[in-house]
mmCIF file of C-alpha atoms in Angstrom:
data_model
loop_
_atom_site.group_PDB
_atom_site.id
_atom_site.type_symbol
_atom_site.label_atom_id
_atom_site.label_comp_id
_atom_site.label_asym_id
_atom_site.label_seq_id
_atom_site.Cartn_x
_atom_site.Cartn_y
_atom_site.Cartn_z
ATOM 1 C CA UNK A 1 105.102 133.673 86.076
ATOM 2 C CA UNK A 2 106.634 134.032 89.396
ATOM 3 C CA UNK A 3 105.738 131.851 91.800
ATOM 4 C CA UNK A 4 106.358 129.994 95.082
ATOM 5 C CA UNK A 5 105.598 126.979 97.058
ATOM 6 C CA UNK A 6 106.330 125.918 99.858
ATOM 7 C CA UNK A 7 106.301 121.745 101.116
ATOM 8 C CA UNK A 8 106.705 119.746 103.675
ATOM 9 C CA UNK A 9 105.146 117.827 106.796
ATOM 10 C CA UNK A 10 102.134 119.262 107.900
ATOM 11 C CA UNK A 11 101.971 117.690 111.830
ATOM 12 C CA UNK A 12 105.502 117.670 114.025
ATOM 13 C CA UNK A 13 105.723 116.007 117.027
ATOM 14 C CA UNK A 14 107.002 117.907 120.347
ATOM 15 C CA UNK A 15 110.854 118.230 120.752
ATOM 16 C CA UNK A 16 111.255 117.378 116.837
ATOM 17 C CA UNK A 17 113.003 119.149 113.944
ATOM 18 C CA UNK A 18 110.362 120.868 111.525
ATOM 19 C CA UNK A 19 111.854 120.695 108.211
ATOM 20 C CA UNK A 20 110.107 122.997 105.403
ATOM 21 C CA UNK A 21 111.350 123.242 101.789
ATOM 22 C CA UNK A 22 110.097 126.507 99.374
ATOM 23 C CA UNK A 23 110.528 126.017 95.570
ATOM 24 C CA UNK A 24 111.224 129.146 93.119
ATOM 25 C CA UNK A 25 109.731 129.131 89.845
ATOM 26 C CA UNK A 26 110.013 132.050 87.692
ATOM 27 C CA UNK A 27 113.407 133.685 89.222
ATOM 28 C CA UNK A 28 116.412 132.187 89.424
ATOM 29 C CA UNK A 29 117.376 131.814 92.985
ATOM 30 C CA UNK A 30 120.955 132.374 92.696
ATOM 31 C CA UNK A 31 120.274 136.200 91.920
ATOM 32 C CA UNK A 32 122.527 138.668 93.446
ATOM 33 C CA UNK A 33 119.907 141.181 94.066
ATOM 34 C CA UNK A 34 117.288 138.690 96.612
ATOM 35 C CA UNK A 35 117.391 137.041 99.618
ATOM 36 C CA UNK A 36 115.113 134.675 100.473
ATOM 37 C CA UNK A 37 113.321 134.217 103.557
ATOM 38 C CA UNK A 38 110.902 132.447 106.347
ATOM 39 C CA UNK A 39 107.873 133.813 107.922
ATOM 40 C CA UNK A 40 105.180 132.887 110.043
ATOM 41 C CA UNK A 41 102.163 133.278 111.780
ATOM 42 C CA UNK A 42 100.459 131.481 114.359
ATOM 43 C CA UNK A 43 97.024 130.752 114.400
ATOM 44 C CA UNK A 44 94.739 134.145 114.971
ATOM 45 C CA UNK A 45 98.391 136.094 115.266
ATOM 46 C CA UNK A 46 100.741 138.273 113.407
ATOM 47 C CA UNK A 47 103.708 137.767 111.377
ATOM 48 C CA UNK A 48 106.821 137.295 112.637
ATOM 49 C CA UNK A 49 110.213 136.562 110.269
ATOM 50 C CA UNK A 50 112.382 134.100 110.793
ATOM 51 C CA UNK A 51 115.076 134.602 108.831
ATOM 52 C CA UNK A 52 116.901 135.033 105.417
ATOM 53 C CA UNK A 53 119.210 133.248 103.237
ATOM 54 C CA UNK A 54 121.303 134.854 100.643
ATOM 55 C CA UNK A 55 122.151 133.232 96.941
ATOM 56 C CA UNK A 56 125.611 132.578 98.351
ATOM 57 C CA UNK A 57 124.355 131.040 101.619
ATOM 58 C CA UNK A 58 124.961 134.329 103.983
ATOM 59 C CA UNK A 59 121.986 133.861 106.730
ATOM 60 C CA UNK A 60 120.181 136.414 108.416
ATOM 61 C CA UNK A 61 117.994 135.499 111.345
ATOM 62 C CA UNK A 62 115.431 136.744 114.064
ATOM 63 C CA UNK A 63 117.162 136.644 117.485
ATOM 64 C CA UNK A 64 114.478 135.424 119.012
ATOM 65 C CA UNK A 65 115.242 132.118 117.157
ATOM 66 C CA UNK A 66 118.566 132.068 116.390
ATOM 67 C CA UNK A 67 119.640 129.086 118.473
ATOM 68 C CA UNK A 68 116.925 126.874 116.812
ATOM 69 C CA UNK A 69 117.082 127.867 112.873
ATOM 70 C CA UNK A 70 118.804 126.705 110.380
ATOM 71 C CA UNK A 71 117.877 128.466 106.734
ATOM 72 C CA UNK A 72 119.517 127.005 103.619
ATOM 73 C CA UNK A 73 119.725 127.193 99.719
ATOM 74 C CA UNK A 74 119.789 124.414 97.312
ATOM 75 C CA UNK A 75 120.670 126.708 93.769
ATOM 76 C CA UNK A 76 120.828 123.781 91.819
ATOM 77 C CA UNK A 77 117.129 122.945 92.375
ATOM 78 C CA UNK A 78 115.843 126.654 92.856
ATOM 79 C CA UNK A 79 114.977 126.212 96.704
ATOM 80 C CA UNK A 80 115.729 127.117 99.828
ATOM 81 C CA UNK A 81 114.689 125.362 102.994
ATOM 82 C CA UNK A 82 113.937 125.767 106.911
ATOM 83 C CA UNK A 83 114.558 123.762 109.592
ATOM 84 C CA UNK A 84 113.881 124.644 113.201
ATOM 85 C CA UNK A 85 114.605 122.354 116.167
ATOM 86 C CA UNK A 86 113.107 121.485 119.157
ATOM 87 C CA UNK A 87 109.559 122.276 118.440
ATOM 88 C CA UNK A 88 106.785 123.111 121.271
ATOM 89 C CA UNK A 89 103.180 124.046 120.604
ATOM 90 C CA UNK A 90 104.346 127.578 120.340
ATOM 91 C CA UNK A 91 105.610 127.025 117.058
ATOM 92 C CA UNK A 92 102.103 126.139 115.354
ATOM 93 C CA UNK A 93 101.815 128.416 113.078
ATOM 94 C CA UNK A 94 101.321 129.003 108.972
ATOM 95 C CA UNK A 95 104.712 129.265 107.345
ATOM 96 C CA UNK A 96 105.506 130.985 104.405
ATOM 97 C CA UNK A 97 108.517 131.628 101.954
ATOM 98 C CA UNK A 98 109.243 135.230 100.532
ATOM 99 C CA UNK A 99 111.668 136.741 98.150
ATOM 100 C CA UNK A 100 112.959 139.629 99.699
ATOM 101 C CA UNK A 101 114.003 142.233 97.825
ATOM 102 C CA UNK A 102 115.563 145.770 99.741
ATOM 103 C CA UNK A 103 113.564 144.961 102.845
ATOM 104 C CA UNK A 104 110.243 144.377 101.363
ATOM 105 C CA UNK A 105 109.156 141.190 100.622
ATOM 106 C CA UNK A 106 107.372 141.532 97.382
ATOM 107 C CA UNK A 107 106.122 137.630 96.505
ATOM 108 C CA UNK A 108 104.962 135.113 98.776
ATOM 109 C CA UNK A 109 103.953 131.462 98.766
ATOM 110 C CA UNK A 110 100.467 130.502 99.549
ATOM 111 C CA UNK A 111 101.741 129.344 103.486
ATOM 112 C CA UNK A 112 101.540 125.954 104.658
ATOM 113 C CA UNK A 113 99.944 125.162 108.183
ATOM 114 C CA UNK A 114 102.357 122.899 110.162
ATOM 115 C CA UNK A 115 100.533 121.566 113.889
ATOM 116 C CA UNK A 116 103.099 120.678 116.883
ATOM 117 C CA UNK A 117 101.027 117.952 118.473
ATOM 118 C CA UNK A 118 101.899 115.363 121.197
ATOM 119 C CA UNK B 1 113.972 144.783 118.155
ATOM 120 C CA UNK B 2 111.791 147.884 116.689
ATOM 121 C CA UNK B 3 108.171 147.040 117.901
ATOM 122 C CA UNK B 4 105.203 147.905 115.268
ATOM 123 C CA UNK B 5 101.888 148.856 116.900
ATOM 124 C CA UNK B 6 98.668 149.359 114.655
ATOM 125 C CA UNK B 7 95.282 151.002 115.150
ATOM 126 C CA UNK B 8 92.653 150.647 115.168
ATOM 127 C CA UNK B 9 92.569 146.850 115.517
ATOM 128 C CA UNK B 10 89.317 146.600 113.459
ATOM 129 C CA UNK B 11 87.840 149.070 111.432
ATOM 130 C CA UNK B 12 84.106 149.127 109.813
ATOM 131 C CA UNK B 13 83.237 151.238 107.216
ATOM 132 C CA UNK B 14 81.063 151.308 104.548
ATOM 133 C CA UNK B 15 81.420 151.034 100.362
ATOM 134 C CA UNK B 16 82.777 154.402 99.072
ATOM 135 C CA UNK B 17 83.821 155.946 102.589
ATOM 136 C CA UNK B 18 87.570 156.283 103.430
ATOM 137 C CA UNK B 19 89.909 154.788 105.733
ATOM 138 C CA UNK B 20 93.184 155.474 107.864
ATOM 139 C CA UNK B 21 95.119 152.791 109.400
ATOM 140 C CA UNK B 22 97.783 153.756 111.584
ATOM 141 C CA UNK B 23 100.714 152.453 112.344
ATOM 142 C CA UNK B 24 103.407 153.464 114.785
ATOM 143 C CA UNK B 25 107.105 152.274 115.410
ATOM 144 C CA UNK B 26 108.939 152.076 118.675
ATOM 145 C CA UNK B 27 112.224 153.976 117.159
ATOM 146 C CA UNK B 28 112.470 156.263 114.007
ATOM 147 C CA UNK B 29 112.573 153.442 110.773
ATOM 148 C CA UNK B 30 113.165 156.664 108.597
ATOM 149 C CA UNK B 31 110.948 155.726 104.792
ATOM 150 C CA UNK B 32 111.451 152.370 105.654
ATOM 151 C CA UNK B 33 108.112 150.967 106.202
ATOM 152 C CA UNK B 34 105.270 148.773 103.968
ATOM 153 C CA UNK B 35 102.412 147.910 104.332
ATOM 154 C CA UNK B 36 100.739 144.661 102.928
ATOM 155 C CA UNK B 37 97.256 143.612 102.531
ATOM 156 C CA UNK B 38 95.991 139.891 103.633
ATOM 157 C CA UNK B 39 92.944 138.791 102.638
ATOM 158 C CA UNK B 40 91.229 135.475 104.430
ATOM 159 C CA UNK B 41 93.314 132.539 103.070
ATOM 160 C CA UNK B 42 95.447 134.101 101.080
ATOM 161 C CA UNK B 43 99.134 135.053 100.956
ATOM 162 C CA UNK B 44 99.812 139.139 102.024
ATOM 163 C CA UNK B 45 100.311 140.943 99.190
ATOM 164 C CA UNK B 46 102.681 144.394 99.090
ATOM 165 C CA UNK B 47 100.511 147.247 98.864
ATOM 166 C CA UNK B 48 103.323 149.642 99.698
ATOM 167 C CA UNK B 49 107.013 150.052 99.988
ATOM 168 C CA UNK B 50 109.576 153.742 101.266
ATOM 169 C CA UNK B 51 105.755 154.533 102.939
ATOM 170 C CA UNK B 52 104.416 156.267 99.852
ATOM 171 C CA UNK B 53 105.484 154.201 96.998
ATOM 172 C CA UNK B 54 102.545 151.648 95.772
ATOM 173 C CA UNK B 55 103.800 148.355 94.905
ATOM 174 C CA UNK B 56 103.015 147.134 90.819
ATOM 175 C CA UNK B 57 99.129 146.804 90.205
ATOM 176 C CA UNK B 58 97.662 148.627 93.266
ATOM 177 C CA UNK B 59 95.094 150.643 92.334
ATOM 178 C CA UNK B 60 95.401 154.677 93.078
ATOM 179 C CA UNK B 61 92.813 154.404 95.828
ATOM 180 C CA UNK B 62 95.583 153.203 98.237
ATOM 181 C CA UNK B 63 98.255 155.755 99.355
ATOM 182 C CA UNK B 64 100.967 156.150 102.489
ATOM 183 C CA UNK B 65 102.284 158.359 103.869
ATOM 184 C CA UNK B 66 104.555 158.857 107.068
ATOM 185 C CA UNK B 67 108.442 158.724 108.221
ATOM 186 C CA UNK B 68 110.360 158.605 111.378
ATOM 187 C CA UNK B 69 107.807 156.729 113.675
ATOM 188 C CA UNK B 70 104.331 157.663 112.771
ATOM 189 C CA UNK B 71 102.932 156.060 109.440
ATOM 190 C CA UNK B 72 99.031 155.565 107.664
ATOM 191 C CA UNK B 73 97.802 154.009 105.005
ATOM 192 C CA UNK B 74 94.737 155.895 103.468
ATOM 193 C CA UNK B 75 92.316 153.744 101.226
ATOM 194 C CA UNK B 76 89.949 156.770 99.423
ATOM 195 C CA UNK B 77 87.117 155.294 98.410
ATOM 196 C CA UNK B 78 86.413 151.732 100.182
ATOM 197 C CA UNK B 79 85.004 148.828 97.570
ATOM 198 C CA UNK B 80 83.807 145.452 98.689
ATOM 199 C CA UNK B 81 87.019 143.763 97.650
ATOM 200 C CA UNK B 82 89.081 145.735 100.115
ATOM 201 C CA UNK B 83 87.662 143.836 103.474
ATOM 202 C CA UNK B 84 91.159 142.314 104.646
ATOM 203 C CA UNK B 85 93.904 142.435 107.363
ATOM 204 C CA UNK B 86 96.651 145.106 106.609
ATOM 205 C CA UNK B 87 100.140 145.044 108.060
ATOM 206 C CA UNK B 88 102.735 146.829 107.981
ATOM 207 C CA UNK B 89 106.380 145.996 108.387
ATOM 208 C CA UNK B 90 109.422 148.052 109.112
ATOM 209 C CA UNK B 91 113.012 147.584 107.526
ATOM 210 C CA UNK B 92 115.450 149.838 109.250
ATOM 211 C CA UNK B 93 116.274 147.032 111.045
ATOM 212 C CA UNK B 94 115.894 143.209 111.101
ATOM 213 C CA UNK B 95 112.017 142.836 110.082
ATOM 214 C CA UNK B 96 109.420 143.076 112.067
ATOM 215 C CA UNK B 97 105.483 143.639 111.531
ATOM 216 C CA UNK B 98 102.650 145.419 113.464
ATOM 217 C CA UNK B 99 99.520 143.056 114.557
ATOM 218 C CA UNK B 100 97.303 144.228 111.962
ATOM 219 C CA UNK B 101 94.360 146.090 111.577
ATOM 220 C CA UNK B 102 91.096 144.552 109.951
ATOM 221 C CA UNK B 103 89.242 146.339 107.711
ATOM 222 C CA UNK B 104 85.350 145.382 107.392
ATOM 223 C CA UNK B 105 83.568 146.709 105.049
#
């Protein structure tokens, strides 16, 4: 079964990294045919993607965050992982991994809330 | 960036009616649009993918239509289980999603 979870600190202080780690079970990671990507939604809000990384470490990212994300993949241990700098309360939000597949993405993890708090 | 706008923001209807959610892009995406459904606590799920095509294990009662800028997603026959938050998402370009529209039933 396909399936995918994501880990990591749930409270980041202001002006910190957030670091975020999603695990793959059931597909092999290094697959030429996914990326695999960041998304996340604030509290009461819509989505809003981060970014991508591809089996051979190729990144993809939203503009609007570009300067501050960092997406990379671990094939050895089936997981890719997030890390975005310089946090502010703006960046509260549920974040969840996604295989995407052609521009859909077609399985999620469950989300994991992380709180910027001072 | 292509901007996704949705309406209504929250619809009610009742067990058995139907429902159209609307969604509308900023610039033509062509087919490529989904839709996903989000249900409280819960992951989204892909409901739809190219506008029309329903993902693996949706039932019939959901179907899209749409290309260029103007999309909908029409659910037939409303059951209990369908109360959620729908999205949809646009690929032409680097992804992003409308705000949602919230289905009560």
């Amino acid at each position: 079964q396909e399936q995918m979870q994501e880990s990591g600190p749930g409270l980041v202080k202001p002006s910190e990294t957030l670091s975020l780690t999603c695990s793959v079970s059931g597909d092999s990671i290094s697959s030429s045919r996914n990326h695999w990507g960041w998304i996340r939604q604030p509290p009461g809000k819509g989505l809003e993607w981060i970014g991508n990384v591809f089996y051979s470490g190729d990144t993809y990212y939203n503009p609007s965050l570009r300067s501050r994300v960092t997406i990379s993949i671990d094939t050895s241990k089936n997981q890719f992982s997030l890390r975005l700098t310089s946090v502010t309360a703006a960046d509260t939000a549920v974040y969840s991994c996604a295989r995407f597949l052609s521009g859909i993405f077609d399985l999620w993890g469950q989300g994991t809330l992380v709180t910027v708090y001072s | 960036e292509i901007v996704m706008t949705q309406s209504p923001p929250t619809l009610s209807v009742s067990p058995g009616e139907r429902a159209t959610l609307s969604c509308r892009a900023s610039q033509s995406v062509s087919g490529n649009l989904a839709w996903y459904q989000q249900k409280p606590g819960q992951a989204p799920r892909l409901l739809i993918y190219s506008a029309s095509t329903r993902a693996t294990g949706i039932p019939a009662r959901f179907s899209g239509s749409g290309s260029g800028t103007e999309f909908t997603v029409t659910i037939s026959s409303l059951q209990s289980e369908d109360s959620a938050v729908y999205y949809c998402q646009q690929y032409n370009e680097w992804p992003t999603f409308g705000q949602g529209t919230k289905v009560e039933i």
